Structures are given as structure tokens and as C-alpha cells.
Coordinates of C-alpha atoms in Angstrom, one line a residue:
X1 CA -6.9 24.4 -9.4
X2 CA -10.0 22.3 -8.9
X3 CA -11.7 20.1 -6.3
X4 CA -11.2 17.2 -5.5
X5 CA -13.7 14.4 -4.8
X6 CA -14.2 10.7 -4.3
X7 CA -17.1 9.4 -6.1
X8 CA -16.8 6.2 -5.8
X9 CA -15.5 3.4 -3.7
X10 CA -14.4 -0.4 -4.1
X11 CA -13.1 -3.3 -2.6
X12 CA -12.0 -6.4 -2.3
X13 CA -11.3 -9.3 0.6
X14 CA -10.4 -12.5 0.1
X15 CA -12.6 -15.3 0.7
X16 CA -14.7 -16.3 3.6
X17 CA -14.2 -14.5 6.9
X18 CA -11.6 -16.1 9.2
X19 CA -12.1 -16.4 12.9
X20 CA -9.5 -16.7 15.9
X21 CA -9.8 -20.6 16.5
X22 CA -9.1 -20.6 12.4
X23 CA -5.8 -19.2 11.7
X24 CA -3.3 -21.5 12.4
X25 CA -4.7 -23.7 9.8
X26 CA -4.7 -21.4 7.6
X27 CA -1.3 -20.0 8.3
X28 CA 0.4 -23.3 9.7
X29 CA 2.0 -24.2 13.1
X30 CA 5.6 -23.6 13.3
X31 CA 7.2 -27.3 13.7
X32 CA 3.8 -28.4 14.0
X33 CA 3.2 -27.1 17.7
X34 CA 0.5 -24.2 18.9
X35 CA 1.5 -20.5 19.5
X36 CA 1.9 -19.6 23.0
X37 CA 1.4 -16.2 22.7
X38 CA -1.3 -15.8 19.8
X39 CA -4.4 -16.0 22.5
X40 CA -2.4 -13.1 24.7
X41 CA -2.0 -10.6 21.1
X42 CA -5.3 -11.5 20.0
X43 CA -7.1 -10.1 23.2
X44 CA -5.1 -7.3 22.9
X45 CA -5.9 -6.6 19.1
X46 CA -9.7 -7.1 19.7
X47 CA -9.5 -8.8 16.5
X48 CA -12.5 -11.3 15.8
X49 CA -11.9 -11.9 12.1
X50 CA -10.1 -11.5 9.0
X51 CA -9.2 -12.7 5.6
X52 CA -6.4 -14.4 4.0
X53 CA -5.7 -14.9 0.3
X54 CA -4.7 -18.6 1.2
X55 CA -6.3 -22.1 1.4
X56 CA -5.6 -24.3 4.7
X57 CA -2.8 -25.8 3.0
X58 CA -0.7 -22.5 2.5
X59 CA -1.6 -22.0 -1.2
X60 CA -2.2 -18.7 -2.1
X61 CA -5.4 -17.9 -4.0
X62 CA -5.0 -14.3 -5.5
X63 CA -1.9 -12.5 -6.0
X64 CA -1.3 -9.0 -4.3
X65 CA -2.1 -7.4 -7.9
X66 CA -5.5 -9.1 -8.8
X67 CA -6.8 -8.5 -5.4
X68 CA -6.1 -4.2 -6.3
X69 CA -7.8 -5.5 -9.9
X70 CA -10.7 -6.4 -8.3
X71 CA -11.1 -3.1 -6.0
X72 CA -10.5 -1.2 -8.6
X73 CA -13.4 -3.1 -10.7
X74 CA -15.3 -2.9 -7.9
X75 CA -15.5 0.7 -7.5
X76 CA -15.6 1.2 -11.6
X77 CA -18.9 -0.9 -11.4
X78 CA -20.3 1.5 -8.7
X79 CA -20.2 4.6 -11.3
X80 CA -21.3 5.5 -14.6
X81 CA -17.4 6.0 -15.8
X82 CA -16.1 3.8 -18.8
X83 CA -13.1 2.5 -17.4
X84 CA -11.1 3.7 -20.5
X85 CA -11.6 7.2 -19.3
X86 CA -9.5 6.5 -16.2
X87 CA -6.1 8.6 -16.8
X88 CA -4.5 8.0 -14.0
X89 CA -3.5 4.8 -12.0
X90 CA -2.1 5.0 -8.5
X91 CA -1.2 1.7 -6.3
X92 CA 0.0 1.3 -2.5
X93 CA 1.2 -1.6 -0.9
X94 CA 4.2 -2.8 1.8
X95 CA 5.0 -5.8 -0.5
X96 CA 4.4 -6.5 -4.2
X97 CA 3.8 -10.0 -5.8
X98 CA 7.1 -9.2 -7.3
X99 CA 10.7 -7.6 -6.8
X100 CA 10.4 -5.9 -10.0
X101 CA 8.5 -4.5 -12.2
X102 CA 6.9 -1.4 -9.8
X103 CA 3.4 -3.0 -7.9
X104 CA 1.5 -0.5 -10.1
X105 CA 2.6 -1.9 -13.2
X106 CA 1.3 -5.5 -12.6
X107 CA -2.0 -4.6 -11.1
X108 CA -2.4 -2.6 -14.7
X109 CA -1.5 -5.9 -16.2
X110 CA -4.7 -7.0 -14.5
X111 CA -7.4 -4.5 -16.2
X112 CA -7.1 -5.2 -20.4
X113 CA -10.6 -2.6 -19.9
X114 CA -7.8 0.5 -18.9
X115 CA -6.2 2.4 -21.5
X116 CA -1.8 3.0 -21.8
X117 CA -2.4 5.7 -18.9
X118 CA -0.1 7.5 -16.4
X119 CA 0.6 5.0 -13.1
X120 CA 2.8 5.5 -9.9
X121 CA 3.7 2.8 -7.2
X122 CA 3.9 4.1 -3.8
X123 CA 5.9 1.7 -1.2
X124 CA 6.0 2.0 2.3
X125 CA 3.7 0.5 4.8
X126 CA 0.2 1.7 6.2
X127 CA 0.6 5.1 4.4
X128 CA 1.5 3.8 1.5
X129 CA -1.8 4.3 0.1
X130 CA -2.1 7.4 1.6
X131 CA 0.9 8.3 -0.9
X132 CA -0.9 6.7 -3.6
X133 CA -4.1 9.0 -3.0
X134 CA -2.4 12.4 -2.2
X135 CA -0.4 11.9 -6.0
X136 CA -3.8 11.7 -7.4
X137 CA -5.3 13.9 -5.4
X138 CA -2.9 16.5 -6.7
X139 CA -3.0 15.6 -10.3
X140 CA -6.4 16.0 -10.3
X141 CA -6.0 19.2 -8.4
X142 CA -3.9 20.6 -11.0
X143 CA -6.0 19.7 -13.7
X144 CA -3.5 17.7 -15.3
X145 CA -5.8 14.7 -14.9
X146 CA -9.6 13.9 -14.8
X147 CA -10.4 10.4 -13.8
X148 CA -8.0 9.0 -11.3
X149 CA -7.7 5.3 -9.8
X150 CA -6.3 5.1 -6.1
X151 CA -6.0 1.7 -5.2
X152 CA -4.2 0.0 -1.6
X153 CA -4.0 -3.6 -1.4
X154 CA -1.9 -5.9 0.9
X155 CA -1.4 -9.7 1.4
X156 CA 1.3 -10.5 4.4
X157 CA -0.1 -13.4 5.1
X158 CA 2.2 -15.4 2.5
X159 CA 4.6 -13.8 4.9
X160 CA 3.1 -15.7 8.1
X161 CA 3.1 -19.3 6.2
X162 CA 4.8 -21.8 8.9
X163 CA 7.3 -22.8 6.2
X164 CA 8.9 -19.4 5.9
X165 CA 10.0 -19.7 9.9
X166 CA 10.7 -22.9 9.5
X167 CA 13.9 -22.6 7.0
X168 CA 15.4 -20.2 10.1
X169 CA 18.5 -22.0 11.6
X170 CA 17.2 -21.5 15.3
X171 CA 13.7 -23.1 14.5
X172 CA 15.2 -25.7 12.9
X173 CA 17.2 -26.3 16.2
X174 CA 13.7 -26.3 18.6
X175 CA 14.1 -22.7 19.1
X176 CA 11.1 -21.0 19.4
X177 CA 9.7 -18.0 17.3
X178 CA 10.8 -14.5 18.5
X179 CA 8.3 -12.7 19.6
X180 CA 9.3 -9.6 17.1
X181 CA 8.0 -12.3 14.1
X182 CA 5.3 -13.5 15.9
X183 CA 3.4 -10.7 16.9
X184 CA 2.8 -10.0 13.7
X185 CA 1.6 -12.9 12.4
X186 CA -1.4 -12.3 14.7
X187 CA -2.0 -8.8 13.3
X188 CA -2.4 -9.0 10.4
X189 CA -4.7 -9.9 6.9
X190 CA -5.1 -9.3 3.4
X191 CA -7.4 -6.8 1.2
X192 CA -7.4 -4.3 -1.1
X193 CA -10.1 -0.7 -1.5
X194 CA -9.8 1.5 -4.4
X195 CA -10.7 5.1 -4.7
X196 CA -12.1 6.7 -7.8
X197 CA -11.2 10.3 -7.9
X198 CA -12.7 13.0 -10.1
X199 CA -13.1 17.0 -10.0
X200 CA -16.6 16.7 -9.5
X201 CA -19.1 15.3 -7.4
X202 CA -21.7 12.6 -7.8
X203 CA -24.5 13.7 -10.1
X204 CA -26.9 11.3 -7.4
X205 CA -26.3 10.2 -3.6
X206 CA -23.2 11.5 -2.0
X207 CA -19.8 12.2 -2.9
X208 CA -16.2 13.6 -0.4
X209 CA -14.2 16.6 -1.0
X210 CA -10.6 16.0 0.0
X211 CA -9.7 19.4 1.8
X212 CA -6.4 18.3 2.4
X213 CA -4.0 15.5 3.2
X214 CA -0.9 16.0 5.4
X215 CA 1.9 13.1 5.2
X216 CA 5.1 13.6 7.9
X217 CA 7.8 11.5 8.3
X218 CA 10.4 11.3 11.2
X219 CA 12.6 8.9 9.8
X220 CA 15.9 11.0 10.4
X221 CA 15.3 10.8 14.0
X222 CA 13.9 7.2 14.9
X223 CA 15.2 3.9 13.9
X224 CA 13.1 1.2 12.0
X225 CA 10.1 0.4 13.8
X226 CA 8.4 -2.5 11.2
X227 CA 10.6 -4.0 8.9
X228 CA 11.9 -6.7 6.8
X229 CA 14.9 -7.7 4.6
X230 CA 17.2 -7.5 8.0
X231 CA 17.5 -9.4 10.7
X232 CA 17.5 -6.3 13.6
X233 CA 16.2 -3.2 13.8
X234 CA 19.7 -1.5 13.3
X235 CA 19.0 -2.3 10.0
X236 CA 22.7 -2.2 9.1
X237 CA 22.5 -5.2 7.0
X238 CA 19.9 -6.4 3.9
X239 CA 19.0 -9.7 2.9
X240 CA 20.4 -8.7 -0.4
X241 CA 24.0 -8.9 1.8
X242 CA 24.4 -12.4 2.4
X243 CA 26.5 -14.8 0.4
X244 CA 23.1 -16.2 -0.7
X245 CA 19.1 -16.1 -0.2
X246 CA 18.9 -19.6 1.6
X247 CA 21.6 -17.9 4.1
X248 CA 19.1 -15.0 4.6
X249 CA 16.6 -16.9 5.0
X250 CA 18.2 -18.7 7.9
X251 CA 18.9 -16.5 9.8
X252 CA 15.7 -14.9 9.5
X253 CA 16.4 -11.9 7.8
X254 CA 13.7 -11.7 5.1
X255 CA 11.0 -12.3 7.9
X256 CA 8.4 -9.3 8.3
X257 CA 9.4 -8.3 12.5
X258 CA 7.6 -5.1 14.5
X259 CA 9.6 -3.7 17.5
X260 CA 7.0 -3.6 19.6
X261 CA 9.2 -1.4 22.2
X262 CA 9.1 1.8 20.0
X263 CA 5.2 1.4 19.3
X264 CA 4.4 4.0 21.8
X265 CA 6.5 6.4 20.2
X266 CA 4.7 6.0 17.1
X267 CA 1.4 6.9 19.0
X268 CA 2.6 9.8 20.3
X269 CA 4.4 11.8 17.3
X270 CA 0.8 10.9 15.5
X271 CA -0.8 13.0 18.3
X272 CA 1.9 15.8 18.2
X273 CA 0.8 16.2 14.6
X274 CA -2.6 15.9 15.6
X275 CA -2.3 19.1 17.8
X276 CA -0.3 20.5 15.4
X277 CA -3.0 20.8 13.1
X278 CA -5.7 22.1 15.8
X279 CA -2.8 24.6 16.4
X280 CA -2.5 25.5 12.7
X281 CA -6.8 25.5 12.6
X282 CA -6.6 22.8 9.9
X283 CA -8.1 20.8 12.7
X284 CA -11.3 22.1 14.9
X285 CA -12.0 18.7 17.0
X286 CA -15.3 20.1 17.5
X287 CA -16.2 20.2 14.0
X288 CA -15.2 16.5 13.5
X289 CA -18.6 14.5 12.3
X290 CA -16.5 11.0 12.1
X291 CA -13.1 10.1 13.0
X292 CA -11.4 7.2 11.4
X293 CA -8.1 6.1 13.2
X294 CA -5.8 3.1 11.5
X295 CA -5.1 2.0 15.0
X296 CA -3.6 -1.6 14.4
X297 CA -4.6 -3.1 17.7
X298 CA -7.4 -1.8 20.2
X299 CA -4.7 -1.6 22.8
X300 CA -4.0 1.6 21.2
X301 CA -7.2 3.1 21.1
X302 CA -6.9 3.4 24.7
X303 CA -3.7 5.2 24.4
X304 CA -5.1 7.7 22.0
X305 CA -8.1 8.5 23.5
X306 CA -5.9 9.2 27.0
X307 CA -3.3 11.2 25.1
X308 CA -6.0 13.8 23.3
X309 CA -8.3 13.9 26.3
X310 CA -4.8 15.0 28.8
X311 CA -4.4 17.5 25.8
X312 CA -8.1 18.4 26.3
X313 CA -8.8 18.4 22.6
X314 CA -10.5 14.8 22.6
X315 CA -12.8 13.9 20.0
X316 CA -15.7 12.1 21.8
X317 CA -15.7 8.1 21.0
X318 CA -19.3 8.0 19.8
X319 CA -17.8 9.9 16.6
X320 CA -15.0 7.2 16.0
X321 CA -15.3 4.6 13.3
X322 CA -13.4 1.3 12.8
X323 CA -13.8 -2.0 11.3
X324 CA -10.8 -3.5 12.6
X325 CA -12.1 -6.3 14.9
X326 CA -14.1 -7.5 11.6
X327 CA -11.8 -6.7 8.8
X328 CA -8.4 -7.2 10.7
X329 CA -5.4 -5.0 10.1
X330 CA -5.0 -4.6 6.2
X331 CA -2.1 -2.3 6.3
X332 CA -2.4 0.5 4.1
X333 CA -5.6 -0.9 3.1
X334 CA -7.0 -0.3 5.9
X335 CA -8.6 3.3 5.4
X336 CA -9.5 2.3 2.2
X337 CA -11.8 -0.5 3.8
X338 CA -13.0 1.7 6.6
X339 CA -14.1 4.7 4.5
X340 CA -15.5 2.2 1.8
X341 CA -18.0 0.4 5.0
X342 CA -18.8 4.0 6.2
X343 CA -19.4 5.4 2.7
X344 CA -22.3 2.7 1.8
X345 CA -23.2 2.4 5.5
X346 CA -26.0 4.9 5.0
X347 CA -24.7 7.3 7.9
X348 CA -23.2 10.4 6.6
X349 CA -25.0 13.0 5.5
X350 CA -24.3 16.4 3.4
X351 CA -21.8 18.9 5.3
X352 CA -20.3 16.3 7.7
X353 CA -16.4 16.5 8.3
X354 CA -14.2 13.2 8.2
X355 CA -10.6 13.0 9.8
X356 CA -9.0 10.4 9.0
X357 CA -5.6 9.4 11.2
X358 CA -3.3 6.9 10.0
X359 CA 0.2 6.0 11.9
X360 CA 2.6 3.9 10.0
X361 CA 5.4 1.9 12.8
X362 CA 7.6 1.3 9.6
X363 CA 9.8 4.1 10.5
X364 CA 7.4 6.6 12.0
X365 CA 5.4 8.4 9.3
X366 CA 2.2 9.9 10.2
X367 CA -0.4 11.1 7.6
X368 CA -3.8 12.7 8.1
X369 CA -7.1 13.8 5.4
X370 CA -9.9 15.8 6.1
X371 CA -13.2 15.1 3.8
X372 CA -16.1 17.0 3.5
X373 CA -19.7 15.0 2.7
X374 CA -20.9 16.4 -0.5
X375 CA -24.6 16.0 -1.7
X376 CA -25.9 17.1 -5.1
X377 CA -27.1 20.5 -3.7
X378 CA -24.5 21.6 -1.7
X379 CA -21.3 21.9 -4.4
X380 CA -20.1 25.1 -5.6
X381 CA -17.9 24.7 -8.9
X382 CA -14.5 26.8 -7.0
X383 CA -11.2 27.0 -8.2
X384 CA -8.2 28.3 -6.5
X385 CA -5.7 31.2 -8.1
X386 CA -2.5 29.4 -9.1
X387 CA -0.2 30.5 -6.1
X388 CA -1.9 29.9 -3.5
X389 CA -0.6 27.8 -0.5
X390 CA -2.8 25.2 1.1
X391 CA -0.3 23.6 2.7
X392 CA 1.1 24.4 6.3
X393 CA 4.0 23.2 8.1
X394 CA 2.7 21.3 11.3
X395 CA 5.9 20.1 12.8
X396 CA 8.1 23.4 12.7
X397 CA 8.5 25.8 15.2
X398 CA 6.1 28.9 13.8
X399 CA 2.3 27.5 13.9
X400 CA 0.9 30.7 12.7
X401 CA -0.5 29.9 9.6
X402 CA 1.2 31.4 6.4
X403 CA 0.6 34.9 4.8
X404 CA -0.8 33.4 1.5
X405 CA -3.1 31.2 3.5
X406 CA -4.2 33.2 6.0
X407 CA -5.9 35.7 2.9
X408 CA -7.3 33.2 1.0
X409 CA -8.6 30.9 3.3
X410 CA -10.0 33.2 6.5
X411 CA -12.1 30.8 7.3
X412 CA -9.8 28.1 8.7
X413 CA -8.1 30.3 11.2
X414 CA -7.4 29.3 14.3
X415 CA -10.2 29.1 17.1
X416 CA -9.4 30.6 20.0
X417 CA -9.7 27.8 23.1
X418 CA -10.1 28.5 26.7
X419 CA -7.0 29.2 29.0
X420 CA -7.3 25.6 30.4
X421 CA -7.7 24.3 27.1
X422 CA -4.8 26.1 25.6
X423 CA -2.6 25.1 28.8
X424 CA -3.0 21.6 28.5
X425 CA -2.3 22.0 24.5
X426 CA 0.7 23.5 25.1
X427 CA 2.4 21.2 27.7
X428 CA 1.3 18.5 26.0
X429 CA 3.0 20.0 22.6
X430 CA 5.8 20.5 24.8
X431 CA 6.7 17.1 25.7
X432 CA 6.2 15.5 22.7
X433 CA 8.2 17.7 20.9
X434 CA 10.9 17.2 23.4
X435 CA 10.8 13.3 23.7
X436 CA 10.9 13.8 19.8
X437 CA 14.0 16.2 19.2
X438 CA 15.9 13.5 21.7
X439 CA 15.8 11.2 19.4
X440 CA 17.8 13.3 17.2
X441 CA 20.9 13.7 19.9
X442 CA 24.2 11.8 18.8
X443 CA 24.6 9.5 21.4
X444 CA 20.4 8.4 21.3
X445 CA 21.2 7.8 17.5
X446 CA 23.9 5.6 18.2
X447 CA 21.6 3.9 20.8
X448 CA 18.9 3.0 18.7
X449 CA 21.8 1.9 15.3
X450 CA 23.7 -0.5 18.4
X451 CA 26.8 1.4 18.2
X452 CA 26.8 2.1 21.6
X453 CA 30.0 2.0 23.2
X454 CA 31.3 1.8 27.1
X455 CA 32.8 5.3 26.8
X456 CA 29.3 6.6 25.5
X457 CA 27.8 5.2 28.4
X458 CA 30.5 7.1 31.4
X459 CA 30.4 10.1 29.3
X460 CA 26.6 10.0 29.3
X461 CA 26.7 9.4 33.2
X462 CA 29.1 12.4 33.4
X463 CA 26.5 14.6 31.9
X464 CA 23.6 13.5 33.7
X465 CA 25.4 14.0 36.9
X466 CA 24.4 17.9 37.2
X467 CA 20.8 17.1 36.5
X468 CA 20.3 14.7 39.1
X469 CA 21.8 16.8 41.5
X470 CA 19.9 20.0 40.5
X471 CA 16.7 18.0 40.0
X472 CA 15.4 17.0 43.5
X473 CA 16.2 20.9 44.3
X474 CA 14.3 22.3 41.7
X475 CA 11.0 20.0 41.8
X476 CA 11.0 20.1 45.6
X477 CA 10.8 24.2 45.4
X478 CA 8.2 23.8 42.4
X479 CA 6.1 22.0 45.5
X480 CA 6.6 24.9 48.3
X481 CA 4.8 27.1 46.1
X482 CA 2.1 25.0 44.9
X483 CA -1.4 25.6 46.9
X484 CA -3.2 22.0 45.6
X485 CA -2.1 19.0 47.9
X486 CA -2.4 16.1 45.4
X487 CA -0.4 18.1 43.1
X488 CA 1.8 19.0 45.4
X489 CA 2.8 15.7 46.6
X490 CA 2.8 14.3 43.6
X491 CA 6.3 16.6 42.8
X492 CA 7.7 15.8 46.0
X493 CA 7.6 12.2 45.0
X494 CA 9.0 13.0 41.6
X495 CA 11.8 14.8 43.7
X496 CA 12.1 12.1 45.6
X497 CA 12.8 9.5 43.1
X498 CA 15.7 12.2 41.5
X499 CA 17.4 12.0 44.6
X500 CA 17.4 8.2 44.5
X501 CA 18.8 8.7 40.6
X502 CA 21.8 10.8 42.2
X503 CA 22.2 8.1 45.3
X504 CA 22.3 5.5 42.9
X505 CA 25.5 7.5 40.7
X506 CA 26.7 8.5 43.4
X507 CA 27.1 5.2 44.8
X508 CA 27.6 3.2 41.5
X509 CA 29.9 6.0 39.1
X510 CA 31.2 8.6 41.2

């Protein structure tokens, strides 16, 4: 197999730069009255500008497809590659111009200068174009192609046009917008960055190795998170259901809506993988140069950063890189656009290691990349034997790293952290695979798909019974033997709080 690099980089956003004070008349006010709540998400965003593929009066001015076009152009025009040697042609995105055919096909349609070439559409939401790079990635791997295109492009704000709300039933009665439409209509803006791929490096200025990319979803244990084409997050029925389109769109069904309750959870399996991989040593937080994070609003940051420092494997701030507050939220675009501003930004230098983090809400699918900086002096011309294993499972329950991998690639073993370090690792491992497995439990499913039922609930109650009982007991002896005050009284609080749960069913069940 061969390496993998990208050489070059392109992109694409749409228009002039679009501040705060600007985007309702861009996007429209809903029955012609201001957001009440657009000030409150953009402070928590941290979002100062964006762009939109749309004139102030809601007309769009490139498709999905053309904006990818141009990326891709873009980042031809940076290399010395005829564009008919491209033989490959990979496109991400969470909505196409069009229902059919695939996204891929009509963002071919826009470049006449390709050749008839392999393509692949991958659909999702912000690691769609993650998708679209790791199939690229591996073709060029394998050796079964050369030259290969990875493009990610989105436009949702056709999505946020005041029009669109305005056909819903409950608008149209004075009604107004749920807060599950409009938060992200405030989140989030159009562009598109494009990738060329190719099994060598630049012959001049820099180049990145792709050592890996890791893509986990947890879709059979959460429910939808970010989602369209129904009108709640059970999810139990499409727009495609209803007797006809206007009667979706009425009752709102083919609006784009974001549970913002579940968020958290989102955060927090991205971090399990996270240690996962430092587990696994595909990860060594100390050998990170630049960390690139597809946060989607800087509220999150903060709950990163406290997550990984409690696990004591923090990567210090000063390495992090983002452009959201002046590119906005592109979706799956959003990597693209951040490595494509760090790539020409002059910064990086031969030898540096890039992790790139990127946490998709749609229904809880995590990817991650590592990149190595390459120069024109520091590339060895390696190929792996066929049958060996790069990959590792980071989610199962065995975190040693595989026979086949641990003999051909010594050098990514495990480090070995200090007892405090590995403590904190662990228990933070711990829980997160706990609150994780629970989503899996029967009556949590049925929860989170509305099927819920009385008799769930006292049978539920009937279980829980013994823990609350046992609880207070076993946190308040935890405390007897603990030697540090704070600590100490900070489980006989816990335990006191248990004892209230078992007041409480005793009082109100029992």
C-alpha cells in the first residue's frame, strides 16, 4: 500500500462576509418580526461572520454543486496536476441541490475539464466529508487510484429563508418559531474546501501524510440528534409520509431542527473516543503540534477543554486552531476550511502532527485524522505489506492494540502515563462508557422513540427502589474511610441527596 498525502487545498465561500446585525436581511424575518432569541445563540456561538449563497431578497446565488466546482478548481489551480489526470471524485454534503441524481454526480456536471472518472457521494452531516476523504484516502492507499478529488460543500441557508417557516400551520396562526428550528438558523453558513489527494508529496513547500482516519457511529444506541424530513426527533414519520408535500411542509416536517438537549451527549462520546485512541497509542496528546476541533458553537469549547483536562490528557489551548467565529459553522465543510486557512497560513512546519476532531449531532458519529507535515526532505517512499492492520477498534472492550499492529508498527505503542494520569483516564473512560451503554437499555430506547408508557414508568420506579435504598449506605461508608475533607464531604452530600431520592419514592410510589 502507499502513502497518502494532501498536496493541495481549495475553497470556496460565497460572497462578501456577513456580520451579526446582517442576517436577517439576508435570511428574512419570520412574519416580518425580529428573532428573540438570535442575540442570546449568537453570544453563545461566538460567531462574528459568515457567508451565505443568497442575495437580501432570498435568491440563491450558487447552487450546493458549483460552490464544490469552484473548491475543487480552486485547489487544481494551486498544483501542477492537469485536471484530466484526476481519477477519482469524492463529494460530502448534508443536503444536495437535488433529491436525485447522487450530490457527486452534479458537482461532476460542473467540471467539462474532468475526465468520465470513478465518483462517490457521501451523505450525512458534519462527517460527511470526512466519508468523502477516508474513501479516497483508501483508494489511493490501495493503489487503485492516483489523483483523487475530496470535496465538502454545504448551503443550509436556503433552509433558514423566512418563507420556508412561514408555510408551517402554527406560524401562519402567530405562533412563534420553535426554538429546535431556530437555533439553527443562527448556526449556520455556506461553503465548500476541496482536497487534492495523491501518493506523493509536494515536489516544493509542504505537503500532509494522512496516518489514519477513524469514523464511529453510535446510532444504534442514541436517537436523532440533527435532523430533517420529520417533524420530532422520534423520527417515526418522513415527509415523504404525508398525503402531500404542502401538508409536510405545514406542519413543519421538512424543516432542518437540532435537539439541543442531547448536544452534550454528543460532546462526550467524541471524548470517549478521544481517550480511546490515547489508550490504543494512536493518540499521544503530547505529540499534538495543532489541534483542529469542528466545535459548532464556542459554548462547547469550554466543555471540551473541561472534559480532557478532568481526564488529565488535555491538549494545551495555544495548540488549538479554529476559524469558526470568521467562517461560521459550514457543516462538513468545516475542516476542510480550517485546514485549508492553516495550510497557507504559513505556520506549520516539517514533522508537526495535526489532530483533527470532528463531532457530528446528526445521530452521534464521531470521526478523527491524524496528519503529519511533510517537507521535500523529510519523505521516505514506504509501502506497507498487503495484510497488515492499521486499523484498531477504539470503542470495544480490549484496548490493547492488535497482534498484526503491534509488529509492524512498534512505534505507536502505548506510552506509559503516570498513576494519576492513568487514574483519571480510567474513571473518566468509565463513565462515559457507562452513560453510553444506557442508552442501549430497552426502556431508555423506548424513551428517547416516545413510546413510553405508564407501566414502563412503575416498573422503572420498582427497579430503582433497591438502589436508592442501598445508595446513601454505600456513598456514606465510601466517606468514613476517606482521609481528604473536601472529598469527603463532598460524598456525604451525594449521600445525602440519595436519601432524599428514596424519601421522595417512598413518599410518592411506595
Amino acid at each position: 500500500m502507499h502513502d497518502v498525502f494532501i498536496t493541495s487545498i481549495g475553497k470556496f465561500l460565497p460572497g462578501a462576509p456577513i456580520n451579526n446585525d446582517q442576517m436577517e436581511a439576508y435570511l428574512g424575518k419570520v412574519n416580518g418580526r425580529s428573532s428573540k432569541v438570535k442575540n442570546r445563540i449568537l453570544k453563545s456561538n461566538g460567531i462574528q461572520q459568515r457567508y451565505y449563497a443568497l442575495d437580501q431578497t432570498q435568491r440563491t446565488t450558487y447552487l450546493n454543486s458549483q460552490m464544490a466546482a469552484y473548491a475543487v478548481r480552486d485547489a487544481l489551480s494551486q498544483s501542477h496536476l492537469d485536471p484530466s489526470m484526476i481519477d477519482l471524485l469524492c463529494a460530502g454534503t448534508s443536503w444536495a441541490d437535488l433529491l436525485v441524481p447522487g450530490f457527486v454526480s452534479m458537482v461532476h456536471g460542473e467540471l467539462p475539464e474532468l475526465s468520465p472518472i470513478e465518483t462517490l457521494t457521501s451523505m450525512g452531516v458534519c462527517c460527511a466529508g470526512i466519508g468523502a476523504l477516508k474513501y479516497a484516502t483508501s483508494q489511493v492507499k490501495l493503489g487503485e487510484k492516483r489523483n483523487a478529488i475530496a470535496v465538502a460543500s454545504e448551503q443550509p441557508s436556503r433552509l433558514f429563508k423566512h418563507t420556508n417557516f412561514e408555510a408551517e400551520t402554527g406560524i401562519q396562526s402567530g405562533n412563534s418559531l420553535s426554538f429546535d428550528s431556530e437555533f439553527l438558523r443562527w448556526m449556520l453558513s455556506d461553503g465548500a474546501g476541496a482536497f487534492l489527494l495523491q501518493n506523493h508529496p509536494n515536489s516544493s513547500g509542504i505537503s500532509l501524510k494522512i496516518e489514519w482516519i477513524e469514523s464511529i457511529s453510535h446510532a444504534n444506541a442514541y436517537p436523532v440528534c440533527m435532523y430533517a424530513g420529520t417533524k420530532d426527533e422520534t423520527a417515526q414519520k418522513s415527509w415523504m409520509d404525508y398525503s402531500s408535500y404542502v401538508e409536510a411542509a405545514q406542519a413543519g416536517a421538512i424543516n432542518l431542527r437540532q435537539n439541543i438537549r442531547l448536544l452534550d451527549d454528543v460532546i462526550k462520546l467524541g471524548v470517549e473516543g478521544w481517550l480511546r485512541l490515547i489508550e490504543a497509542g494512536r493518540v499521544k496528546p503530547n505529540e499534538i503540534d495543532w489541534l483542529l476541533c469542528h466545535y459548532s458553537s464556542h459554548f462547547f469549547r469550554g466543555q471540551i477543554v473541561e472534559l480532557l483536562d478532568k481526564a488529565g490528557c488535555m491538549i494545551p489551548e495555544e495548540k488549538w486552531f479554529t476559524n469558526l467565529y470568521t467562517r461560521g459553522n459550514t457543516g462538513c465543510a468545516s475542516i476542510y476550511l480550517m485546514l485549508e486557512e492553516l495550510f497557507h497560513s504559513g505556520k506549520l512546519q516539517p514533522g508537526q502532527k495535526i489532530f483533527c476532531f470532528v463531532p457530528e449531532s446528526g445521530r452521534f458519529t464521531t470521526a478523527y485524522m491524524l496528519l503529519t507535515v511533510v517537507g521535500t526532505d523529510g519523505w521516505k517512499n514506504t509501502t506497507v505489506r498487503s495484510g497488515e492492520d492499521f486499523s484498531l477498534p477504539i470503542l470495544g472492550s480490549n484496548l490493547e492494540p492488535l497482534p498484526e499492529y503491534q509488529s509492524s508498527v512498534s512505534d505507536l505503542q502505548p506510552s506509559i502515563p503516570s498513576p494519576s494520569e492513568y487514574l483519571l483516564r480510567q474513571l473518566a473512560l468509565v463513565w462515559l462508557e457507562f452513560e453510553r451503554k444506557l442508552q442501549s437499555v430497552p426502556m431508555v430506547r423506548k424513551l428517547n422513540r416516545g413510546e413510553f408508557t405508564l407501566d414502563d414508568y412503575k416498573a422503572l420506579l420498582r427497579n430503582l427502589r433497591p438502589q436508592v435504598v442501598e445508595g446513601a449506605r454505600w456513598i456514606a461508608r465510601a466517606a468514613s474511610n476517606m482521609t481528604d475533607f473536601k472529598l469527603r464531604s463532598l460524598f456525604i452530600g451525594h449521600a445525602q441527596d440519595e436519601h432524599r431520592d428514596f424519601q421522595m419514592l417512598e413518599r410518592n410510589y411506595v
